[in-house]
Coordinates of C-alpha atoms in Angstrom, one line a residue:
X18 CA -43.3 -19.6 -1.7
X19 CA -40.4 -18.3 -3.7
X20 CA -36.7 -18.8 -3.0
X21 CA -36.3 -15.3 -1.7
X22 CA -37.3 -16.6 1.7
X23 CA -34.5 -19.2 1.7
X24 CA -30.8 -19.2 1.9
X25 CA -30.0 -16.6 -0.8
X26 CA -32.6 -14.2 0.7
X27 CA -30.9 -14.3 4.1
X28 CA -27.5 -13.7 2.7
X29 CA -28.7 -10.7 0.6
X30 CA -30.4 -9.3 3.7
X31 CA -27.3 -9.5 5.8
X32 CA -25.3 -7.7 3.1
X33 CA -27.9 -4.9 2.9
X34 CA -28.1 -4.6 6.7
X35 CA -24.3 -4.3 7.1
X36 CA -24.3 -1.8 4.1
X37 CA -27.1 0.4 5.5
X38 CA -26.4 0.5 9.3
X39 CA -23.9 3.3 9.1
X40 CA -23.9 6.3 11.4
X41 CA -24.4 9.6 9.5
X42 CA -22.5 12.5 10.9
X43 CA -24.4 15.6 12.2
X44 CA -23.6 17.2 8.9
X45 CA -26.5 15.3 7.4
X46 CA -29.1 17.1 9.5
X47 CA -32.1 18.7 7.9
X48 CA -31.0 22.3 8.6
X49 CA -27.7 23.3 7.0
X50 CA -25.7 26.5 7.1
X51 CA -24.2 28.3 4.2
X52 CA -21.4 25.8 3.7
X53 CA -23.7 22.8 3.8
X54 CA -22.9 21.6 0.3
X55 CA -19.2 21.3 1.1
X56 CA -20.0 19.6 4.3
X57 CA -22.3 17.2 2.7
X58 CA -19.7 16.4 0.1
X59 CA -17.1 15.6 2.8
X60 CA -19.7 13.6 4.7
X61 CA -20.5 11.5 1.7
X62 CA -16.8 10.7 1.3
X63 CA -16.7 9.5 4.9
X64 CA -19.9 7.6 4.4
X65 CA -18.8 5.8 1.3
X66 CA -15.5 4.8 3.1
X67 CA -17.5 3.4 6.0
X68 CA -19.8 1.5 3.7
X69 CA -16.9 -0.1 1.9
X70 CA -15.4 -1.1 5.2
X71 CA -18.8 -2.6 6.3
X72 CA -19.0 -4.6 3.1
X73 CA -15.5 -6.0 3.6
X74 CA -16.5 -7.0 7.2
X75 CA -19.7 -8.5 6.0
X76 CA -18.0 -10.7 3.4
X77 CA -16.3 -12.8 6.1
X78 CA -19.6 -13.1 8.0
X79 CA -21.4 -14.3 4.9
X80 CA -18.7 -16.8 4.1
X81 CA -19.1 -18.3 7.5
X82 CA -22.8 -18.9 6.8
X83 CA -22.1 -20.3 3.3
X84 CA -20.1 -23.0 5.1
X85 CA -23.0 -23.8 7.4
X86 CA -25.7 -26.4 6.8
X87 CA -29.1 -25.1 6.0
X88 CA -30.5 -25.8 9.4
X89 CA -28.0 -23.3 10.9
X90 CA -28.9 -20.5 8.6
X91 CA -31.6 -18.2 10.0
X92 CA -34.8 -18.1 7.9
X93 CA -38.4 -17.0 8.3
X94 CA -39.3 -20.6 7.5
X95 CA -38.2 -21.7 11.0
X96 CA -41.0 -19.4 12.5
X97 CA -43.9 -21.0 10.7
X98 CA -44.4 -24.0 13.0
X99 CA -44.2 -22.1 16.4
X100 CA -46.4 -19.3 15.0
X101 CA -49.1 -21.8 14.0
X102 CA -48.8 -23.8 17.2
X103 CA -48.9 -20.8 19.6
X104 CA -51.9 -19.3 17.9
X105 CA -53.5 -22.8 17.7
X106 CA -53.3 -23.3 21.5
X107 CA -54.2 -19.7 22.3
X108 CA -57.5 -19.9 20.4
X109 CA -58.2 -23.6 21.3
X110 CA -58.0 -23.0 25.0
X111 CA -60.3 -20.0 25.1
X112 CA -63.6 -21.8 25.5
X113 CA -62.4 -24.8 27.5
X114 CA -60.5 -22.7 30.0
X115 CA -63.5 -20.3 30.3
X116 CA -65.8 -23.2 31.2
X117 CA -63.2 -24.7 33.5
X118 CA -62.9 -21.5 35.5
X119 CA -66.7 -21.2 35.7
X120 CA -67.1 -24.7 36.9
X121 CA -64.3 -24.4 39.5
X122 CA -66.1 -21.4 40.9
X123 CA -69.3 -23.4 40.9
X124 CA -67.7 -26.3 42.8
X125 CA -66.4 -24.0 45.5
X126 CA -69.7 -22.2 45.7
X127 CA -71.7 -25.3 46.4
X128 CA -69.0 -26.8 48.6
X129 CA -69.3 -23.8 50.9
X130 CA -73.1 -24.2 51.3
X131 CA -74.0 -26.3 54.3
X132 CA -77.8 -26.4 54.2
X133 CA -80.3 -29.2 54.0
X134 CA -81.9 -28.0 50.8
X135 CA -78.5 -27.5 49.0
X136 CA -78.0 -29.7 45.9
X137 CA -76.1 -32.9 46.5
X138 CA -73.9 -34.1 43.7
X139 CA -70.3 -35.2 42.9
X140 CA -68.4 -31.9 42.9
X141 CA -65.7 -33.1 40.7
X142 CA -68.1 -34.2 38.0
X143 CA -68.8 -30.6 37.2
X144 CA -65.2 -30.0 36.0
X145 CA -65.3 -29.7 32.2
X146 CA -69.1 -30.2 31.9
X147 CA -72.1 -28.0 31.4
X148 CA -74.5 -27.9 34.4
X149 CA -77.4 -25.5 34.8
X150 CA -76.6 -25.3 38.5
X151 CA -73.6 -23.1 37.5
X152 CA -75.7 -20.5 35.7
X153 CA -77.0 -18.8 38.8
X154 CA -76.3 -15.0 39.2
X155 CA -73.9 -15.4 42.2
X156 CA -71.6 -17.7 40.2
X157 CA -71.8 -15.7 37.0
X158 CA -71.0 -12.5 38.9
X159 CA -67.9 -14.0 40.5
X160 CA -66.7 -15.3 37.1
X161 CA -67.2 -12.0 35.4
X162 CA -65.1 -10.2 38.1
X163 CA -62.4 -12.8 37.8
X164 CA -62.2 -12.4 34.0
X165 CA -62.1 -8.6 34.4
X166 CA -59.2 -8.9 36.7
X167 CA -57.5 -11.3 34.3
X168 CA -57.8 -8.8 31.5
X169 CA -56.5 -5.9 33.7
X170 CA -53.5 -8.0 34.7
X171 CA -52.7 -8.9 31.1
X172 CA -53.1 -5.4 29.9
X173 CA -51.1 -3.6 32.6
X174 CA -48.2 -6.1 32.5
X175 CA -48.2 -5.9 28.7
X176 CA -47.6 -2.1 28.9
X177 CA -44.6 -2.7 31.1
X178 CA -43.1 -6.0 30.0
X179 CA -43.5 -6.2 26.2
X180 CA -41.4 -3.1 25.3
X181 CA -38.6 -4.3 27.6
X182 CA -38.6 -7.8 26.1
X183 CA -38.6 -6.3 22.6
X184 CA -35.6 -4.2 23.5
X185 CA -33.9 -7.2 25.1
X186 CA -34.3 -9.2 22.0
X187 CA -32.6 -6.4 20.1
X188 CA -29.6 -6.6 22.4
X189 CA -29.3 -10.3 23.3
X190 CA -30.9 -12.1 20.4
X191 CA -34.4 -13.2 19.4
X192 CA -34.4 -17.0 20.2
X193 CA -33.6 -16.8 23.9
X194 CA -36.3 -14.2 24.5
X195 CA -38.8 -16.2 22.4
X196 CA -38.1 -19.3 24.4
X197 CA -38.6 -17.2 27.6
X198 CA -42.1 -16.0 26.5
X199 CA -43.1 -19.6 25.7
X200 CA -42.2 -20.6 29.3
X201 CA -45.0 -18.3 30.4
X202 CA -47.6 -20.3 28.5
X203 CA -46.2 -23.5 29.9
X204 CA -46.3 -22.3 33.6
X205 CA -49.9 -21.0 33.2
X206 CA -51.1 -24.3 31.9
X207 CA -49.4 -26.3 34.6
X208 CA -51.1 -24.2 37.2
X209 CA -54.4 -24.5 35.4
X210 CA -54.1 -28.3 35.5
X211 CA -53.3 -28.3 39.2
X212 CA -56.3 -26.1 39.9
X213 CA -58.6 -28.4 37.8
X214 CA -57.4 -31.4 39.8
X215 CA -57.7 -29.7 43.2
X216 CA -60.6 -27.3 43.0
X217 CA -61.1 -27.2 46.7
X218 CA -57.4 -27.0 47.7
X219 CA -56.8 -23.5 46.4
X220 CA -59.1 -20.5 45.9
X221 CA -60.2 -19.9 42.3
X222 CA -58.4 -16.5 42.4
X223 CA -55.2 -18.5 42.1
X224 CA -56.1 -18.7 38.4
X225 CA -54.9 -15.1 38.3
X226 CA -51.4 -16.3 39.2
X227 CA -51.2 -18.2 35.9
X228 CA -52.3 -15.1 34.0
X229 CA -49.7 -13.1 35.9
X230 CA -46.9 -15.5 35.0
X231 CA -47.9 -15.7 31.4
X232 CA -48.1 -11.9 31.1
X233 CA -44.8 -11.5 33.0
X234 CA -43.1 -13.5 30.3
X235 CA -44.8 -11.3 27.7
X236 CA -47.6 -13.6 26.5
X237 CA -48.6 -13.9 22.8
X238 CA -48.0 -10.2 22.2
X239 CA -44.3 -10.4 23.1
X240 CA -43.9 -13.7 21.2
X241 CA -45.4 -12.1 18.1
X242 CA -43.2 -9.0 18.4
X243 CA -40.0 -11.1 18.7
X244 CA -41.0 -13.4 15.8
X245 CA -41.7 -10.4 13.5
X246 CA -38.4 -8.8 14.6
X247 CA -36.6 -12.1 13.8
X248 CA -38.3 -12.0 10.3
X249 CA -37.1 -8.5 9.8
X250 CA -33.5 -9.7 10.5
X251 CA -33.9 -12.3 7.8
X252 CA -35.7 -10.3 5.1
X253 CA -34.8 -7.4 2.9
X254 CA -37.0 -4.3 3.4
X255 CA -38.8 -4.8 0.1
X256 CA -39.6 -8.4 1.0
X257 CA -40.9 -7.8 4.5
X258 CA -44.5 -7.2 3.5
X259 CA -44.8 -10.6 1.9
X260 CA -42.9 -12.3 4.7
X261 CA -45.1 -10.7 7.4
X262 CA -48.1 -11.6 5.3
X263 CA -47.1 -15.3 5.5
X264 CA -46.6 -15.0 9.3
X265 CA -50.0 -13.4 9.8
X266 CA -51.5 -16.2 7.7
X267 CA -49.8 -18.8 10.0
X268 CA -51.5 -17.1 12.9
X269 CA -54.8 -17.1 11.1
X270 CA -54.5 -20.8 10.4
X271 CA -53.8 -21.5 14.0
X272 CA -56.6 -19.3 15.2
X273 CA -59.0 -21.1 12.9
X274 CA -58.1 -24.6 13.6
X275 CA -57.6 -24.3 17.4
X276 CA -61.3 -24.1 18.5
X277 CA -62.3 -26.9 16.1
X278 CA -59.5 -29.2 17.3
X279 CA -60.2 -28.5 21.0
X280 CA -63.9 -29.2 20.5
X281 CA -63.2 -32.4 18.7
X282 CA -60.8 -33.6 21.4
X283 CA -63.2 -32.7 24.1
X284 CA -66.0 -34.5 22.4
X285 CA -64.0 -37.7 21.8
X286 CA -62.3 -37.8 25.2
X287 CA -65.1 -36.5 27.3
X288 CA -62.7 -34.7 29.6
X289 CA -61.2 -31.2 29.6
X290 CA -58.1 -32.5 31.2
X291 CA -57.2 -34.1 27.8
X292 CA -57.3 -30.7 26.2
X293 CA -55.0 -29.2 28.9
X294 CA -52.5 -32.1 28.7
X295 CA -52.4 -31.7 25.0
X296 CA -51.8 -28.0 25.3
X297 CA -48.9 -28.6 27.8
X298 CA -47.4 -31.1 25.4
X299 CA -47.6 -28.8 22.4
X300 CA -46.1 -25.9 24.3
X301 CA -43.3 -28.0 25.7
X302 CA -42.5 -29.3 22.2
X303 CA -42.6 -25.7 20.9
X304 CA -40.3 -24.6 23.6
X305 CA -37.7 -27.3 22.8
X306 CA -38.0 -26.5 19.1
X307 CA -37.5 -22.7 19.6
X308 CA -34.6 -23.1 22.0
X309 CA -32.6 -25.8 20.2
X310 CA -33.6 -25.9 16.6
X311 CA -34.2 -22.3 15.5
X312 CA -30.8 -20.6 14.7
X313 CA -30.2 -17.1 16.1
X314 CA -30.8 -14.4 13.5
X315 CA -27.6 -12.6 14.5
X316 CA -24.2 -14.1 14.8
X317 CA -22.5 -14.3 18.2
X318 CA -20.0 -11.7 17.1
X319 CA -22.8 -9.3 16.1
X320 CA -24.5 -9.9 19.5
X321 CA -21.3 -9.1 21.4
X322 CA -20.9 -5.9 19.4
X323 CA -24.5 -5.0 20.3
X324 CA -23.9 -5.6 24.0
X325 CA -20.8 -3.5 23.9
X326 CA -22.0 -0.5 21.9
X327 CA -25.8 -0.4 22.1
X328 CA -27.4 1.5 24.9
X329 CA -31.1 0.6 24.6
X330 CA -32.9 3.3 26.5
X331 CA -36.0 1.1 26.9
X332 CA -33.9 -0.9 29.3
X333 CA -32.3 2.0 31.1
X334 CA -35.5 3.9 32.1
X335 CA -37.4 3.2 35.3
X336 CA -40.1 0.6 35.0
X337 CA -42.8 3.0 36.1
X338 CA -42.2 5.2 33.1
X339 CA -44.5 3.1 31.0
X340 CA -44.8 5.7 28.3
X341 CA -41.0 6.1 27.8
X342 CA -40.6 3.3 25.1
X343 CA -42.8 5.4 22.9
X344 CA -39.9 7.8 22.4
X345 CA -38.7 5.6 19.6
X346 CA -41.6 6.9 17.6
X347 CA -40.3 10.5 17.8
X348 CA -36.5 10.6 17.1
X349 CA -34.9 13.9 17.6
X350 CA -31.1 13.3 17.3
X351 CA -28.6 13.5 14.4
X352 CA -29.9 11.9 11.2
X353 CA -33.5 12.1 12.1
X354 CA -35.9 14.1 9.8
X355 CA -39.4 15.5 10.1
X356 CA -40.6 13.0 7.5
X357 CA -39.3 10.2 9.6
X358 CA -41.1 11.3 12.7
X359 CA -44.3 11.9 10.9
X360 CA -44.2 8.5 9.3
X361 CA -43.5 6.6 12.6
X362 CA -46.2 8.4 14.5
X363 CA -48.8 8.0 11.7
X364 CA -48.0 4.3 11.2
X365 CA -48.3 3.7 14.9
X366 CA -51.6 5.7 15.2
X367 CA -53.1 3.9 12.2
X368 CA -52.2 0.5 13.7
X369 CA -53.6 1.4 17.1
X370 CA -56.9 2.7 15.6
X371 CA -57.4 -0.4 13.5
X372 CA -56.5 -2.6 16.5
X373 CA -59.2 -0.8 18.5
X374 CA -61.7 -1.4 15.8
X375 CA -60.8 -5.1 15.6
X376 CA -61.0 -5.6 19.3
X377 CA -64.3 -3.8 19.8
X378 CA -66.1 -5.0 16.7
X379 CA -65.6 -8.8 17.0
X380 CA -68.3 -9.6 19.6
X381 CA -70.6 -6.8 18.4
X382 CA -70.8 -8.3 14.9
X383 CA -72.1 -11.6 16.3
X384 CA -74.6 -9.8 18.6
X385 CA -75.8 -7.7 15.7
X386 CA -76.3 -10.7 13.4
X387 CA -78.3 -12.5 16.1
X388 CA -80.6 -9.5 16.6
X389 CA -81.1 -8.5 13.0
X390 CA -81.1 -11.8 11.2
X391 CA -81.9 -14.3 14.0
X392 CA -78.7 -16.2 13.2
X393 CA -78.1 -19.3 15.4
X394 CA -74.7 -20.7 16.3
X395 CA -74.5 -22.6 13.0
X396 CA -74.9 -19.5 10.8
X397 CA -72.6 -17.5 13.0
X398 CA -70.0 -20.2 12.7
X399 CA -70.4 -20.2 8.9
X400 CA -70.0 -16.5 8.9
X401 CA -66.8 -16.5 11.0
X402 CA -65.4 -19.4 9.1
X403 CA -66.0 -17.7 5.7
X404 CA -64.4 -14.5 6.9
X405 CA -61.4 -16.4 8.3
X406 CA -61.0 -18.2 4.9
X407 CA -61.2 -14.9 3.0
X408 CA -58.5 -13.3 5.2
X409 CA -56.3 -16.3 4.8
X410 CA -56.6 -16.1 1.0
X411 CA -55.8 -12.4 1.1
X412 CA -52.7 -13.0 3.1
X413 CA -51.4 -16.1 1.2
X414 CA -52.4 -15.2 -2.3
X415 CA -53.7 -11.7 -2.9
X416 CA -51.1 -9.6 -1.1
X417 CA -48.0 -11.6 -2.4
X418 CA -49.5 -11.4 -5.9
X419 CA -49.9 -7.7 -5.7
X420 CA -46.4 -7.3 -4.4
X421 CA -45.1 -9.6 -7.2
X422 CA -47.0 -7.6 -9.8
X423 CA -45.5 -4.3 -8.6
X424 CA -42.0 -5.7 -8.6
X425 CA -42.4 -7.3 -12.1
X426 CA -43.7 -4.0 -13.4
X427 CA -40.8 -2.0 -11.8
X428 CA -37.9 -4.4 -11.7
X429 CA -34.7 -3.6 -9.8
X430 CA -34.0 -3.0 -6.2
X431 CA -35.3 0.3 -4.8
X432 CA -33.3 2.4 -2.5
X433 CA -36.5 3.6 -0.9
X434 CA -37.7 1.9 2.2
X435 CA -41.2 3.4 2.2
X436 CA -42.6 3.9 -1.3
X437 CA -45.8 5.4 -2.7
X438 CA -46.9 1.8 -3.3
X439 CA -46.8 1.2 0.5
X440 CA -48.9 4.3 1.2
X441 CA -51.5 3.3 -1.4
X442 CA -51.6 -0.2 0.0
X443 CA -52.4 1.0 3.5
X444 CA -54.9 3.5 2.3
X445 CA -56.7 0.9 0.1
X446 CA -56.9 -1.6 3.0
X447 CA -58.4 1.1 5.3
X448 CA -60.9 2.1 2.6
X449 CA -62.0 -1.6 2.1
X450 CA -62.5 -2.0 5.9
X451 CA -64.6 1.2 6.0
X452 CA -66.7 0.1 3.0
X453 CA -67.3 -3.2 4.8
X454 CA -68.5 -1.6 8.0
X455 CA -70.7 0.8 5.9
X456 CA -72.2 -2.4 4.4
X457 CA -72.8 -3.8 7.8
X458 CA -74.7 -0.7 8.8
X459 CA -76.9 -0.8 5.7
X460 CA -77.4 -4.6 5.5
X461 CA -81.0 -5.6 5.2
X462 CA -80.4 -9.3 4.6
X463 CA -77.9 -11.9 5.9
X464 CA -76.4 -12.2 2.4
X465 CA -75.5 -8.5 2.3
X466 CA -74.1 -8.8 5.8
X467 CA -71.8 -11.7 4.7
X468 CA -70.8 -9.8 1.5
X469 CA -69.8 -6.8 3.7
X470 CA -67.7 -9.1 5.8
X471 CA -65.9 -10.4 2.7
X472 CA -65.1 -6.8 1.7
X473 CA -63.9 -5.8 5.1
X474 CA -61.6 -8.9 5.2
X475 CA -59.4 -7.1 2.7
X476 CA -58.4 -4.8 5.6
X477 CA -56.2 -7.7 6.9
X478 CA -53.6 -6.4 4.5
X479 CA -52.9 -3.6 6.9
X480 CA -51.4 -6.0 9.5
X481 CA -48.2 -6.9 7.6
X482 CA -48.1 -3.6 5.7
X483 CA -48.0 -1.5 8.8
X484 CA -45.6 -3.7 10.6
X485 CA -43.3 -3.8 7.7
X486 CA -43.5 0.0 7.3
X487 CA -42.6 0.5 11.0
X488 CA -39.6 -1.9 10.8
X489 CA -38.4 -0.4 7.6
X490 CA -38.1 3.0 9.2
X491 CA -35.5 1.8 11.7
X492 CA -32.4 -0.4 11.7
X493 CA -32.9 -4.1 12.4
X494 CA -31.2 -3.7 15.8
X495 CA -34.2 -1.5 16.8
X496 CA -37.0 -3.5 15.1
X497 CA -38.0 -5.3 18.4
X498 CA -38.2 -1.9 20.2
X499 CA -40.4 -0.2 17.6
X500 CA -42.8 -3.1 17.3
X501 CA -43.0 -3.3 21.1
X502 CA -43.9 0.4 21.2
X503 CA -46.8 -0.3 18.8
X504 CA -47.9 -3.4 20.8
X505 CA -47.8 -1.2 23.9
X506 CA -50.3 1.2 22.4
X507 CA -52.6 -1.8 21.5
X508 CA -52.3 -3.0 25.1
X509 CA -53.3 0.3 26.5
X510 CA -56.3 0.4 24.1
X511 CA -57.3 -3.1 25.2
X512 CA -57.9 -1.9 28.8
X513 CA -61.0 0.1 27.8
X514 CA -62.0 -0.6 24.2
X515 CA -64.1 -3.7 24.6
X516 CA -65.9 -2.3 27.6
X517 CA -66.6 1.1 25.9
X518 CA -67.9 -0.4 22.7
X519 CA -70.0 -3.0 24.4
X520 CA -71.5 -0.2 26.6
X521 CA -72.3 1.9 23.6
X522 CA -73.9 -1.0 21.8
X523 CA -75.9 -1.9 24.8
X524 CA -77.2 1.6 25.2
X525 CA -78.3 2.0 21.6
X526 CA -79.3 -1.4 20.5
X527 CA -82.9 -0.8 21.5
X528 CA -83.6 2.0 19.1
X529 CA -80.7 2.2 16.6
X530 CA -78.3 -0.7 16.7
X531 CA -76.3 0.6 13.8
X532 CA -74.9 3.4 16.0
X533 CA -71.8 1.4 16.9
X534 CA -71.0 0.9 13.2
X535 CA -71.2 4.7 12.6
X536 CA -68.7 5.1 15.4
X537 CA -66.4 2.5 13.9
X538 CA -66.6 4.2 10.5
X539 CA -65.6 7.5 12.2
X540 CA -62.6 5.9 13.8
X541 CA -61.6 4.4 10.5
X542 CA -61.9 7.8 8.8
X543 CA -59.4 9.2 11.4
X544 CA -57.0 6.4 10.4
X545 CA -57.5 7.2 6.7
X546 CA -56.8 10.9 7.4
X547 CA -53.7 9.9 9.3
X548 CA -52.5 7.9 6.3
X549 CA -52.6 11.1 4.3
X550 CA -49.7 12.4 6.4
X551 CA -47.4 9.5 5.4
X552 CA -44.4 10.6 3.4
X553 CA -43.3 8.2 0.7
X554 CA -40.0 7.9 -1.1
X555 CA -37.8 8.1 2.0
X556 CA -34.2 7.1 1.2
X557 CA -32.3 4.4 3.0
X558 CA -29.5 6.7 4.1
X559 CA -31.9 8.7 6.2
X560 CA -34.2 6.0 7.5
X561 CA -31.8 3.1 8.1
X562 CA -29.5 5.3 10.1
X563 CA -31.9 5.2 13.0
X564 CA -29.5 4.5 15.9
X565 CA -29.6 5.0 19.7
X566 CA -28.6 8.6 19.5
X567 CA -31.8 9.5 17.6
X568 CA -33.8 9.2 20.8
X569 CA -33.5 12.2 23.0
X570 CA -31.8 11.5 26.3
X571 CA -34.4 13.6 28.2
X572 CA -37.2 11.2 27.6

């Protein structure tokens, strides 16, 4: 990783942020009257004077950081450990917690039966083990209902909580809010341990309280939003794609290693409690690290200024207006332009559509491979592992190399926050994903299926590219809010996407199992069409001026 993500990168970023975050007067609106040239000339004089003043103010701020030790200077490097660990635990606990909940339901089911022919065994020996007695329809049905309620609680609370936490991080700082989200994981796991140790004391529905507490604190979605917003504070606009790529790679590493580590720990210890205790310890360590070791990305003086002058409308609206945070995607006040609105809506729409595809396709790809190629767990694991490795290489090597190649070919800092290069990068990633799913639908052997997966893995580029594009269209004091609005759209899609796609696959698998891939290709084509509306070459003085007044008060 180059030095641009270190000390000098942060100082350059702060200079640019102070330089760019200047309010343009209404004279810079898109529609001008007959005297617009004179007004623009006068407005530019005012603007340049304000910029010089901002540069003078930022000089003292930068000097204060120059006197600070390296561990007190905000940097994206501080986020790598918590991002890996949070993703590691989230993926590692999926299977153990699933079996724990199922076995707890099984324990209560047989404990409630008082019949001579009921099975007699040690109830507590079921916890963390596999037992065919737990595979009966009555227990499976209760477990399915519980998991459905869990998904609904997480999805609905994400719609309400995540946008507010993102806006709060814009006003009060990233670190405190990130620590708050980590507390949710900690409380959820403590309750899970208590339920595992006392399966007959409380009803298994109390597992939903843990999900409620975790979602109330924002969950992994809010933590991801805040960490990306922190990164946006520390990076220049033209460095954010590479920086977000490294963060996404950290999440991929954690997601890949988590299941393997939890399976190994469960195998060696023979108890699921060991996995839960380890998860609690890691989350507590992560919480301490975030709260006391990560420096805030904004100075205390800057945060005071935000609290005094920023009116974040995502915090001022009633909680039941869940759609209100989306207003940031359609600014209408002074300084906004039609191109800005088109880009924000298009980027959010593309991100949501690709998120729908990712959520719905993951289980279907495994089901399809089992039906068409008779893959067992080993081959499915090899397939998933190979795709994970390819995505990781794209994020760590390919995308940074492409960005470096572009910057070396066109040296010099650009004044454009969204270039033609960004548009082509997004369109190319969408095309690669479409080509991969076309290959899935036409695969006649397992080798072609794997090759199609490798091609589709290039689509992972869209993650950091779209997030960087959204953040670059607003000022850094609104990055948490705009990312939260995008996550809100994902949360809404999560409520129905898996069920809808699984239903379609189940209805068509008997006579034409490729139907679901045709549907996914159609959705991806809509995303590709939306990318054609993206307007490149937006200038900083129009896009970085995005302030509170750009959102209409009527929303």
